[in-house]
Coordinates of C-alpha atoms in Angstrom, one line a residue:
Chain A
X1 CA -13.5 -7.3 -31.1
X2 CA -11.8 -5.0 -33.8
X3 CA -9.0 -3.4 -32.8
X4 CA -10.3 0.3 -34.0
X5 CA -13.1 -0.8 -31.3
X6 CA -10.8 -1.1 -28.7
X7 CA -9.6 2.1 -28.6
X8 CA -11.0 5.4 -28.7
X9 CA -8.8 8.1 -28.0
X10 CA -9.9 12.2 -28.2
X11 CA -7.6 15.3 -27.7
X12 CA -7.9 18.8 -26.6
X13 CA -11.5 18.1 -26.3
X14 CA -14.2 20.4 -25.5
X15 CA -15.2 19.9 -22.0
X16 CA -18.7 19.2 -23.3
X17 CA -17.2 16.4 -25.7
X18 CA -15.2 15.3 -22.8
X19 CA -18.1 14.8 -20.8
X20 CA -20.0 12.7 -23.6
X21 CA -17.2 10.2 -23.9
X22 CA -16.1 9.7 -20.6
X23 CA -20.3 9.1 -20.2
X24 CA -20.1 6.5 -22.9
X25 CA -17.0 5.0 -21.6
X26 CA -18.1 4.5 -17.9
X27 CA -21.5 3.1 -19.8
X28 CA -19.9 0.9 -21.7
X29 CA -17.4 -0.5 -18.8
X30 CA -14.3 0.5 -20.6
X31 CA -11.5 0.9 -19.2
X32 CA -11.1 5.1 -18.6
X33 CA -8.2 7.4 -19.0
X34 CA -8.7 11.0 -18.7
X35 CA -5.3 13.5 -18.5
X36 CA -6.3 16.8 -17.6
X37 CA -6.2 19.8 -15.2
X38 CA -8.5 18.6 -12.2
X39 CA -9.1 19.2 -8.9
X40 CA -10.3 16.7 -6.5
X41 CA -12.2 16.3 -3.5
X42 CA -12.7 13.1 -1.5
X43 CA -15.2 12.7 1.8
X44 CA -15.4 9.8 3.8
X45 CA -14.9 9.2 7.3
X46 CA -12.3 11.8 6.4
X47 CA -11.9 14.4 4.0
X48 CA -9.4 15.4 1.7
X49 CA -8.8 18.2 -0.8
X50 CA -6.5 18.0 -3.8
X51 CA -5.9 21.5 -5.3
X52 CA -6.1 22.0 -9.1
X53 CA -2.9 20.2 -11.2
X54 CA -2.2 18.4 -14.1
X55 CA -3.2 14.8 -13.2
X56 CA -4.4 11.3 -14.9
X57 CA -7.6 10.1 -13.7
X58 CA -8.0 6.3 -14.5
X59 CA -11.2 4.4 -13.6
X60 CA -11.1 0.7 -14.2
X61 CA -13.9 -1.6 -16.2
X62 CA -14.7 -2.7 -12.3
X63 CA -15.4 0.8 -11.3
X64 CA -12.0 0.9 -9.3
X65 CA -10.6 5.0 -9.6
X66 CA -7.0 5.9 -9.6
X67 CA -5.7 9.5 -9.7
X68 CA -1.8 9.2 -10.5
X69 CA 0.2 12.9 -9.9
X70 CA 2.8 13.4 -12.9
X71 CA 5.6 12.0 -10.3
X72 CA 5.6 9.1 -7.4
X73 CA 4.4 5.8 -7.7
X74 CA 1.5 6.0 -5.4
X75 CA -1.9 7.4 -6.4
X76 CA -2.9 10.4 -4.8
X77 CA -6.5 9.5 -4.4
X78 CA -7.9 6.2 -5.1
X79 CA -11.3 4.1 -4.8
X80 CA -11.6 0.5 -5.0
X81 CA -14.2 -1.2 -7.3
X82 CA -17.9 -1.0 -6.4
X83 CA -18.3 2.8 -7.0
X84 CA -21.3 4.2 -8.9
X85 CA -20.8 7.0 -11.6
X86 CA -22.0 10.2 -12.8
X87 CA -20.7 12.7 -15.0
X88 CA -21.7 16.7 -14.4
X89 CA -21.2 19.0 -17.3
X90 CA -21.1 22.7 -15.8
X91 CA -20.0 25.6 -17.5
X92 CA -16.7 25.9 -17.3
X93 CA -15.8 22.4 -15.9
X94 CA -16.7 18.6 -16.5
X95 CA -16.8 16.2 -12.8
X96 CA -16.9 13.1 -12.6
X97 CA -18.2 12.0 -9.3
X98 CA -17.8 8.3 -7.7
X99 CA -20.4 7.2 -5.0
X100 CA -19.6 4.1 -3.2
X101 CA -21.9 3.4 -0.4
X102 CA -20.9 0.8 1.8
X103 CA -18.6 2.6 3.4
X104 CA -20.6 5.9 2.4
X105 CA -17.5 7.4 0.6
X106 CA -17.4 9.9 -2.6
X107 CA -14.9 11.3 -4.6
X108 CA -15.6 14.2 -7.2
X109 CA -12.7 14.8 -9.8
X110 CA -13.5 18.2 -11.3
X111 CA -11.4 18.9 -15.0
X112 CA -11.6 22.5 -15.9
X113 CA -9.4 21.4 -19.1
X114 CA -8.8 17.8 -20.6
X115 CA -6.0 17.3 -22.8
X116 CA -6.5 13.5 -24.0
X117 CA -9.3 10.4 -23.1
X118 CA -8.8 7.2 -24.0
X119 CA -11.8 4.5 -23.1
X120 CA -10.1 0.8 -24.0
X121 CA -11.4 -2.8 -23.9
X122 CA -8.9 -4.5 -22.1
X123 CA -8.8 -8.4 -22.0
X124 CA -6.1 -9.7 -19.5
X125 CA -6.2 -13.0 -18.2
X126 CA -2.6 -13.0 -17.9
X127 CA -1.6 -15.1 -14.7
X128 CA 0.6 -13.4 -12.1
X129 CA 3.1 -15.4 -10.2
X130 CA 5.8 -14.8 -7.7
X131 CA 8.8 -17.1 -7.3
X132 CA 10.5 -17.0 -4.2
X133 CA 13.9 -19.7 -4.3
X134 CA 14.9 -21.4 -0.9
X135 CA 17.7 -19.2 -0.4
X136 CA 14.9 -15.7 -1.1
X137 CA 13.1 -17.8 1.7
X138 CA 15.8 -17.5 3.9
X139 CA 16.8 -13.9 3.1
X140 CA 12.8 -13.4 3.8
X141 CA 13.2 -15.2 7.6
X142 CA 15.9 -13.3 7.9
X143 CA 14.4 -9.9 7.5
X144 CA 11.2 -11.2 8.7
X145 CA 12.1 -13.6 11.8
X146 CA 8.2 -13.4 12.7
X147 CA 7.5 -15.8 9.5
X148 CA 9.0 -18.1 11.2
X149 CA 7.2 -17.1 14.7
X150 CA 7.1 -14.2 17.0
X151 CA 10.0 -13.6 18.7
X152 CA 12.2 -15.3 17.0
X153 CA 16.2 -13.6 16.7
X154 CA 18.2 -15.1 14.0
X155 CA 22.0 -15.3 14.8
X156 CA 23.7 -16.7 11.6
X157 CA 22.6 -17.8 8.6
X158 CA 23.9 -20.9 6.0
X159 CA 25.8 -21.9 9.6
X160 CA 28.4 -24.5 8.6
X161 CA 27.5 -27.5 10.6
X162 CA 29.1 -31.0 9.6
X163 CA 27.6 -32.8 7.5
X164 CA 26.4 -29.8 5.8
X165 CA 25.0 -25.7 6.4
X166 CA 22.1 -24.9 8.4
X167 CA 19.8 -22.4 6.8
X168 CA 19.1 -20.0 9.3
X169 CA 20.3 -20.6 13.2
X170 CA 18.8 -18.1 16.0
X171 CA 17.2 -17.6 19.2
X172 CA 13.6 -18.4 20.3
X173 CA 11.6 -16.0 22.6
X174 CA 12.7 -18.7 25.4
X175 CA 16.2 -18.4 24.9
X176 CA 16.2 -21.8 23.3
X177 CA 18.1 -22.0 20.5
X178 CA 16.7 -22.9 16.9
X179 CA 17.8 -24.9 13.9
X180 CA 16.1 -23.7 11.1
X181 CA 15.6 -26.5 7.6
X182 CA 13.5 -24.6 4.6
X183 CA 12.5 -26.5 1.9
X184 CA 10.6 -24.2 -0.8
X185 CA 8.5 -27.5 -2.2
X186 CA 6.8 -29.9 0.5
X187 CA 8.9 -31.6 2.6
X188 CA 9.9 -35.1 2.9
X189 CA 10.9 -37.6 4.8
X190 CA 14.9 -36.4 3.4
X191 CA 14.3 -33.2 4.7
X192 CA 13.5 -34.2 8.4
X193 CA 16.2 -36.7 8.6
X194 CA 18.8 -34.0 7.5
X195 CA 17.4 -32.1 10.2
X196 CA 17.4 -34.3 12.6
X197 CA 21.2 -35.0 11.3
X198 CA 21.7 -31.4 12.3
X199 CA 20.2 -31.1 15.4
X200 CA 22.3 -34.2 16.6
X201 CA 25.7 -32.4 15.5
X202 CA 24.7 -29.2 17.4
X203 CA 23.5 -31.1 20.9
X204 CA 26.8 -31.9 22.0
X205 CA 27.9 -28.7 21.7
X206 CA 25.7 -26.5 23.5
X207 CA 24.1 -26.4 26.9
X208 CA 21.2 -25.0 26.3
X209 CA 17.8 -26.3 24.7
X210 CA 17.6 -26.8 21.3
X211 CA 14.4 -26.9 18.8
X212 CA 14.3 -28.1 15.5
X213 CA 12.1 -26.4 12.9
X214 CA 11.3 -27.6 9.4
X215 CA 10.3 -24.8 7.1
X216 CA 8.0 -25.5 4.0
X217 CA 4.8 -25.3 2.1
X218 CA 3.5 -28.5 3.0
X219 CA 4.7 -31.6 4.7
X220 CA 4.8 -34.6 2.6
X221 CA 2.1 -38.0 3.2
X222 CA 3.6 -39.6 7.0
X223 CA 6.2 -37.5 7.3
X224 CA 4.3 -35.9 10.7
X225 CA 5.0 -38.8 12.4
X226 CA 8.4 -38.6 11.8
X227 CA 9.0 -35.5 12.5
X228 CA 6.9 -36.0 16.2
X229 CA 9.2 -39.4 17.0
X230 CA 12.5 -37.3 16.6
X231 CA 11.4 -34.0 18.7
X232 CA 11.3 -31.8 15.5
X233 CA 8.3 -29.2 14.6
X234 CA 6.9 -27.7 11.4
X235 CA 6.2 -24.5 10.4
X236 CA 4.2 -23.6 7.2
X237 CA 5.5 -21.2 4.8
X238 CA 5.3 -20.2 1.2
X239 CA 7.4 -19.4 -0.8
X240 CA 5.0 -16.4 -2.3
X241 CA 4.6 -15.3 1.0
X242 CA 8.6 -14.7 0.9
X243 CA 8.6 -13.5 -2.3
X244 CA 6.4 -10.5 -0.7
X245 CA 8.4 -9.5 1.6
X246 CA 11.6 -9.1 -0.2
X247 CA 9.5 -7.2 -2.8
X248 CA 7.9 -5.0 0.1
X249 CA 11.5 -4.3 1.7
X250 CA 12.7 -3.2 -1.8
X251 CA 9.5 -1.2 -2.1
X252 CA 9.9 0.4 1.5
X253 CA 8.6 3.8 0.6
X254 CA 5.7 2.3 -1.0
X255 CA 5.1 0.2 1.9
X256 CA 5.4 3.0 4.1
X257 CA 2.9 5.4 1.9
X258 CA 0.5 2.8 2.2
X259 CA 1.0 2.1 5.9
X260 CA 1.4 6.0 7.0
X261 CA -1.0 6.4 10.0
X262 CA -0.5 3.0 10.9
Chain B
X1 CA 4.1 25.9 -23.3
X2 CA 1.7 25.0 -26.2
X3 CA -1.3 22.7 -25.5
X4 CA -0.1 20.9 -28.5
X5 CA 2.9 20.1 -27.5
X6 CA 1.6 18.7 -24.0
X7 CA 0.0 16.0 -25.4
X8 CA 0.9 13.6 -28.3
X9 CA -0.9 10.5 -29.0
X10 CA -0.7 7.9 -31.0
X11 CA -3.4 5.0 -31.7
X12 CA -2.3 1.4 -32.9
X13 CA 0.8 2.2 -33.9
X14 CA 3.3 -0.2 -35.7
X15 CA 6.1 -1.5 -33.0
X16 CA 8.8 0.2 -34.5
X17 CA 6.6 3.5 -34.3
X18 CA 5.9 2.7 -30.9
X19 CA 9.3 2.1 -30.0
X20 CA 10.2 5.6 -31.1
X21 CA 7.8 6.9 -29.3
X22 CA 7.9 5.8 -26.1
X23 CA 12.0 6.1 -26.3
X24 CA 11.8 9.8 -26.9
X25 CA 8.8 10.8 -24.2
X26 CA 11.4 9.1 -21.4
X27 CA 14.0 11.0 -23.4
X28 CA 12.2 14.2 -22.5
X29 CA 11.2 12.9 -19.0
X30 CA 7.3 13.1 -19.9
X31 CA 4.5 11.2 -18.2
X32 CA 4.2 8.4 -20.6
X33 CA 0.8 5.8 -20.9
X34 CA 1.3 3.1 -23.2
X35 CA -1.8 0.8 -23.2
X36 CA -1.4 -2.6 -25.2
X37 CA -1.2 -6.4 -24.7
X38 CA 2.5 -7.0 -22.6
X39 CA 3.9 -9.6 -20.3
X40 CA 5.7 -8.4 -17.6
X41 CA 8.5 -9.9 -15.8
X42 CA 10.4 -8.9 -12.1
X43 CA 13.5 -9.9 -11.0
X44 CA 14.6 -8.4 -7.8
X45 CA 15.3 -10.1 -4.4
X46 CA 12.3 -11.9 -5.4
X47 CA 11.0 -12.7 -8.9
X48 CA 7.5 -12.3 -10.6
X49 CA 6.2 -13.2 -14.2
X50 CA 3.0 -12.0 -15.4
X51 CA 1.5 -13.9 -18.5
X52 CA 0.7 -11.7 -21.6
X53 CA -2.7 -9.6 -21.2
X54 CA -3.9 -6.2 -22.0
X55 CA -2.6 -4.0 -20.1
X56 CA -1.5 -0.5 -18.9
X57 CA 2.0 0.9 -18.7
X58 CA 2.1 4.1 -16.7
X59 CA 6.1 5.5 -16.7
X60 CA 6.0 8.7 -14.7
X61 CA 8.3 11.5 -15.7
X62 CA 10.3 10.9 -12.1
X63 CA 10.9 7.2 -13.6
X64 CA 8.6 5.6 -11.5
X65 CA 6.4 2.9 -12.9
X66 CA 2.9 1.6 -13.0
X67 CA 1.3 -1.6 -14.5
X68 CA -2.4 -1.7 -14.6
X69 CA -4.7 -4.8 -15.2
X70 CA -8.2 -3.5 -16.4
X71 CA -9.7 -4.5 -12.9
X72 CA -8.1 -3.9 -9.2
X73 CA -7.1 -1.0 -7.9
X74 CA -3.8 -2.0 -7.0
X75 CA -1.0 -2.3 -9.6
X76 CA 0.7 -5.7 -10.7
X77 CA 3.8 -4.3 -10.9
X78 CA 5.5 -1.3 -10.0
X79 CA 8.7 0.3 -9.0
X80 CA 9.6 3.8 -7.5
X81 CA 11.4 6.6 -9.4
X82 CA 15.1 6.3 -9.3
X83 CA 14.8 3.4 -12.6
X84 CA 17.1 3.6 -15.9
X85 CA 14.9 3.2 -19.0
X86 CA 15.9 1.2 -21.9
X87 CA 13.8 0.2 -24.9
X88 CA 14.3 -2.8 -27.8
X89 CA 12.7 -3.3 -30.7
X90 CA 13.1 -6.5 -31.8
X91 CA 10.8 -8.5 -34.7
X92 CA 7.3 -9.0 -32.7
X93 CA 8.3 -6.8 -30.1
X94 CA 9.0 -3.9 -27.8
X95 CA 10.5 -4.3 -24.5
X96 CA 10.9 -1.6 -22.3
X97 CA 13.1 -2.4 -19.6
X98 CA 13.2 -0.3 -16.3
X99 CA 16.4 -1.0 -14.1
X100 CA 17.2 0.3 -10.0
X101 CA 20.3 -0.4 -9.0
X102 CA 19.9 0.3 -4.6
X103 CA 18.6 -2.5 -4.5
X104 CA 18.9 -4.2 -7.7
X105 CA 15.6 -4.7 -9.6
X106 CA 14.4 -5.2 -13.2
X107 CA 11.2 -5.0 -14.6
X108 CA 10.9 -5.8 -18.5
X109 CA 7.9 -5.0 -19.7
X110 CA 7.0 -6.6 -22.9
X111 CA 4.7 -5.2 -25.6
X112 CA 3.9 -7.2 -28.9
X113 CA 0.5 -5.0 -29.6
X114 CA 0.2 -1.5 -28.5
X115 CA -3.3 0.0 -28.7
X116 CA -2.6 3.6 -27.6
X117 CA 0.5 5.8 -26.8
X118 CA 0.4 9.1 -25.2
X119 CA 3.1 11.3 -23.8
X120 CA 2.1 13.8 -21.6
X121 CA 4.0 17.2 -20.3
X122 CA 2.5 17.6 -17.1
X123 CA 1.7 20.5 -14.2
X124 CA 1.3 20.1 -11.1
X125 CA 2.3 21.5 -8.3
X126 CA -1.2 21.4 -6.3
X127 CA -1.3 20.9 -2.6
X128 CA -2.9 17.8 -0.9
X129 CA -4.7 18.5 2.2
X130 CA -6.4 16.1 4.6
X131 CA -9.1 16.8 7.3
X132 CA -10.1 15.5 9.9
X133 CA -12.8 17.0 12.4
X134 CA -12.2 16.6 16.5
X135 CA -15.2 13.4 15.9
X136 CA -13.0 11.7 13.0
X137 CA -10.0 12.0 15.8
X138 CA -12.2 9.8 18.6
X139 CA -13.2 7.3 15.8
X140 CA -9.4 6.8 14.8
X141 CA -8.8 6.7 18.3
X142 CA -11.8 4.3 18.6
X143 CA -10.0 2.4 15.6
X144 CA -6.5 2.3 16.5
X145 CA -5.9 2.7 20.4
X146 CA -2.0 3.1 19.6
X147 CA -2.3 6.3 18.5
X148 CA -3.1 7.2 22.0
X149 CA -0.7 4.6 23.3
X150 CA 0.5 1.1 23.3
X151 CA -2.2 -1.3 25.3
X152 CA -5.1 1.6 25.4
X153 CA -8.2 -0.2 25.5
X154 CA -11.3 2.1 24.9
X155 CA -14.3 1.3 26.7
X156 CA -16.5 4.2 25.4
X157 CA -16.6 7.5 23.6
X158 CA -18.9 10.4 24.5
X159 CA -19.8 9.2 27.8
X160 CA -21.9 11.4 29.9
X161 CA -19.6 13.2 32.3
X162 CA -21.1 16.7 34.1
X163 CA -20.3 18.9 32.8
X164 CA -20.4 17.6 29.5
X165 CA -19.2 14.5 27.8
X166 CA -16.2 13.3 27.9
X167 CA -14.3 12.1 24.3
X168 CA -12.8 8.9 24.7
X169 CA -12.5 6.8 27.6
X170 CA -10.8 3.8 28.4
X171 CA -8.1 1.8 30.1
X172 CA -4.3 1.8 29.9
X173 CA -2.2 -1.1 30.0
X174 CA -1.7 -0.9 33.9
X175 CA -5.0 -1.0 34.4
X176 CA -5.3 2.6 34.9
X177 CA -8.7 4.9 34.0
X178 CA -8.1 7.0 31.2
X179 CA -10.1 10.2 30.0
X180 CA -9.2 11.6 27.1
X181 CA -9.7 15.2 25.3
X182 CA -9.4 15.5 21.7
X183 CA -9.0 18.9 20.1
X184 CA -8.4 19.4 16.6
X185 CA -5.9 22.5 16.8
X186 CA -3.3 23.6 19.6
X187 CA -4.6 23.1 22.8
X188 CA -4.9 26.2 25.0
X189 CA -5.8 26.8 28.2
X190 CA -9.6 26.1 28.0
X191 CA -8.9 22.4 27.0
X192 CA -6.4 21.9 30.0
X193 CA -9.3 23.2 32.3
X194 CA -12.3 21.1 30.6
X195 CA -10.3 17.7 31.1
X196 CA -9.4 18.7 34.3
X197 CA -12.9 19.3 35.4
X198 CA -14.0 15.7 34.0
X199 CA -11.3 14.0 35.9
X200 CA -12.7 15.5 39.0
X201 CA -16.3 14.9 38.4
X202 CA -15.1 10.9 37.9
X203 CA -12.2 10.6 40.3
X204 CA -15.1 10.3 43.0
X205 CA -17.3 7.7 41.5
X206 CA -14.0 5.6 40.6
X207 CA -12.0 3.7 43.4
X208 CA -9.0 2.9 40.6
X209 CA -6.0 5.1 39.3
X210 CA -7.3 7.7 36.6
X211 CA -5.2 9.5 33.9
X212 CA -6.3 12.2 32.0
X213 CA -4.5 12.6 28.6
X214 CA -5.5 16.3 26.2
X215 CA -4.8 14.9 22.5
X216 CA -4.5 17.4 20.2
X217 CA -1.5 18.4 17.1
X218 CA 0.1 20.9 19.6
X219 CA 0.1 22.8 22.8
X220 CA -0.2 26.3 23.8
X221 CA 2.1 28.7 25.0
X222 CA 2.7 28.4 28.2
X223 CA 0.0 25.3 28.9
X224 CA 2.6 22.7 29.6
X225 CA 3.1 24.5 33.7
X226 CA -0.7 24.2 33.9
X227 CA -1.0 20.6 32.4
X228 CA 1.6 19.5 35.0
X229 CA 0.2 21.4 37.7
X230 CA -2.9 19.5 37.6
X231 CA -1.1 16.1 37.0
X232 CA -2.5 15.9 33.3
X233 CA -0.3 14.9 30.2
X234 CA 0.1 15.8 26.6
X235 CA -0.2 13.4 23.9
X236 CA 0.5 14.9 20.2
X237 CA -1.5 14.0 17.6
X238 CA -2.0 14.9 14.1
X239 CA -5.3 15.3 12.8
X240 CA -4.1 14.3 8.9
X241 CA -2.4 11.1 10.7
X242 CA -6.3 10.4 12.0
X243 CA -7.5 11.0 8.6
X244 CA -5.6 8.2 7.2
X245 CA -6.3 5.9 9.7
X246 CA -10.0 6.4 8.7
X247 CA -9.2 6.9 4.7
X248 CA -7.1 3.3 5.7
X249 CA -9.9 1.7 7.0
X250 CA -12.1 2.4 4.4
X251 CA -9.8 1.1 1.8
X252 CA -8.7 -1.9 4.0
X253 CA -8.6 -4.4 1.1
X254 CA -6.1 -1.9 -0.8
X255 CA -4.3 -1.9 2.9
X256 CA -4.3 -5.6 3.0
X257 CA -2.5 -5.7 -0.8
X258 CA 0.2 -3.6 0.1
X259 CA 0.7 -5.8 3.6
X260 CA 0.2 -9.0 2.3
X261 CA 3.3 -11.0 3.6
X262 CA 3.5 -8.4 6.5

């Protein structure tokens, strides 16, 4: 594709211009950006009502619709893909309505004025990837103690224990106590010994019952039965999964926008 | 100010041109969009790369930021207001980097096309408002017992009671009946009275302990004597909060995004 094709861009259109390219656009499975002076009014199961402002209205090449507020990070209404389009020219306004059906759910963004459109051909392929390392993973158990399992406390953390440091060290929901390993690639046969290594240092020191737990992705080829012939247990856990978390608990308010009424 | 002046745009610009650009809208705090082909790399607690694609860049005039893929509804990356901007130009180029410092995160985002620019002055000072009817309480009810209380199990909703039906009706965690009445404003008087009268109708056809809870966002002067006096109780409940719960539900995939690693 040309470049000139891939962008179209119109200013300070008239509202019956607007209406024509924002037609062709959603036609055409562009990607859609509309700033303007909207309103915008959403049923569903609920209802909502979003009074008339200066807003961006972006509606994806899948038919997913944003609306973005000059300030804060989360949209102020949004649609996921699947919705079905039409565009209303009226006299003094242009809408834009989205149907989606399954649930029944419709949201009509009304522009009485549009100051710029843009309709692009996007082609990303670009792969996303997290990257959490073993001491993120940690920090994520740590902040999280229900990756590990429910109920789970953690007391200290990178616990010096001869011959080495114990990840994390805590309390099980039976007041056992619990030796934590994490390994962010599968874990071998190396890794279950130095547990085990650890676990041995710690018996003689305590009086109460003490559990084992080897933290990784994957466990290598026979390391199970190693792991069941020493007493120790596995737990599953990505690194990505950690990586998540700390990126949730930095983005707290976000999390919290989209979890409000939960 | 002029209509002009809220809107420039610029199409395919050189990088050096873009650069400019995009340095003096966050200079004047506007709501910038810069559309082009970017990777994107994270570093926080956690770290994230994201391989080059065409893309969205959405910087908000409170510094918060946006990165769009042309499908999803959710963003790839973003960050909340609070970020210090920085751009380079360098020979195949721009970067704009975004920096927090509580916690410490980094996003560079890094542009070597850019299709479209536009820097927008925007308005908006429009009031969101979300609805819910009395039936769109029961059904969030219905959805999520814990807005009533922890361990509420629903059994049914608009069961046949003389003289009239009653909302929601279920069991608490003790095993105890539960009737509910939902009303959508403050409670008076009339509400206290029509649970009551349901609770009487079932407390002879039931041989177990039965409740009876009046859910609305506030009660009436003086009703609190009258709810006691009968032995009912007050739970508050925000219609908007139900509203979201359903709004939630709808978008559950966009919910499950923003948990994912919860």
């Amino acid at each position: 594709m040309q470049k000139q094709n891939k962008t179209a861009v119109l200013t300070n259109p008239k509202l019956t211009e607007a209406a024509a390219v924002i037609e062709k656009a959603l036609a055409q499975r562009r990607t859609l950006i509309v700033a303007g002076k909207c309103k915008v009014l959403y049923s569903g199961r609920a209802k909502s009502t979003l009074e008339p402002g200066e807003r961006i209205l972006i509606i994806k090449e899948d038919g997913s619709l944003l609306v973005h507020r000059p300030v804060g990070y989360e949209p102020v209404n949004w649609q996921p893909a699947g919705s079905v389009f039409n565009v209303e020219t009226k006299a003094d306004a242009v809408e834009v309505h989205a149907v989606r059906h399954k649930p029944r759910e419709n949201v009509r963004v009304i522009f009485d004025e549009v100051f710029m459109i843009s309709a692009l051909s996007l082609a990303d392929s670009g792969e996303f990837s997290l990257y959490a390392s073993e001491k993120d993973m940690h920090k994520a158990i740590l902040l999280k103690p229900a990756l590990l399992e429910e109920g789970f406390k953690p007391i200290s953390y990178e616990k010096k224990v001869e011959p080495g440091f114990v990840d994390v060290y805590g309390v099980d929901k039976n007041g056992r106590l619990v030796v934590v390993e994490v390994k962010r690639k599968t874990a071998g046969k190396d890794a279950v010994l130095q547990l085990a290594r650890y676990i041995d240092a710690i018996k003689g020191k305590v009086d109460r019952e003490l559990r084992g737990v080897l933290v990784a992705p994957s466990l290598g080829k026979d390391v199970q039965r190693l792991l069941v012939t020493l007493g120790l247990e596995f737990k599953a856990l990505d690194p990505k999964k950690c990586a998540k978390v700390l990126k949730k608990d930095q983005n707290a308010k976000l999390e919290a926008f989209f979890k409000k009424g939960k």
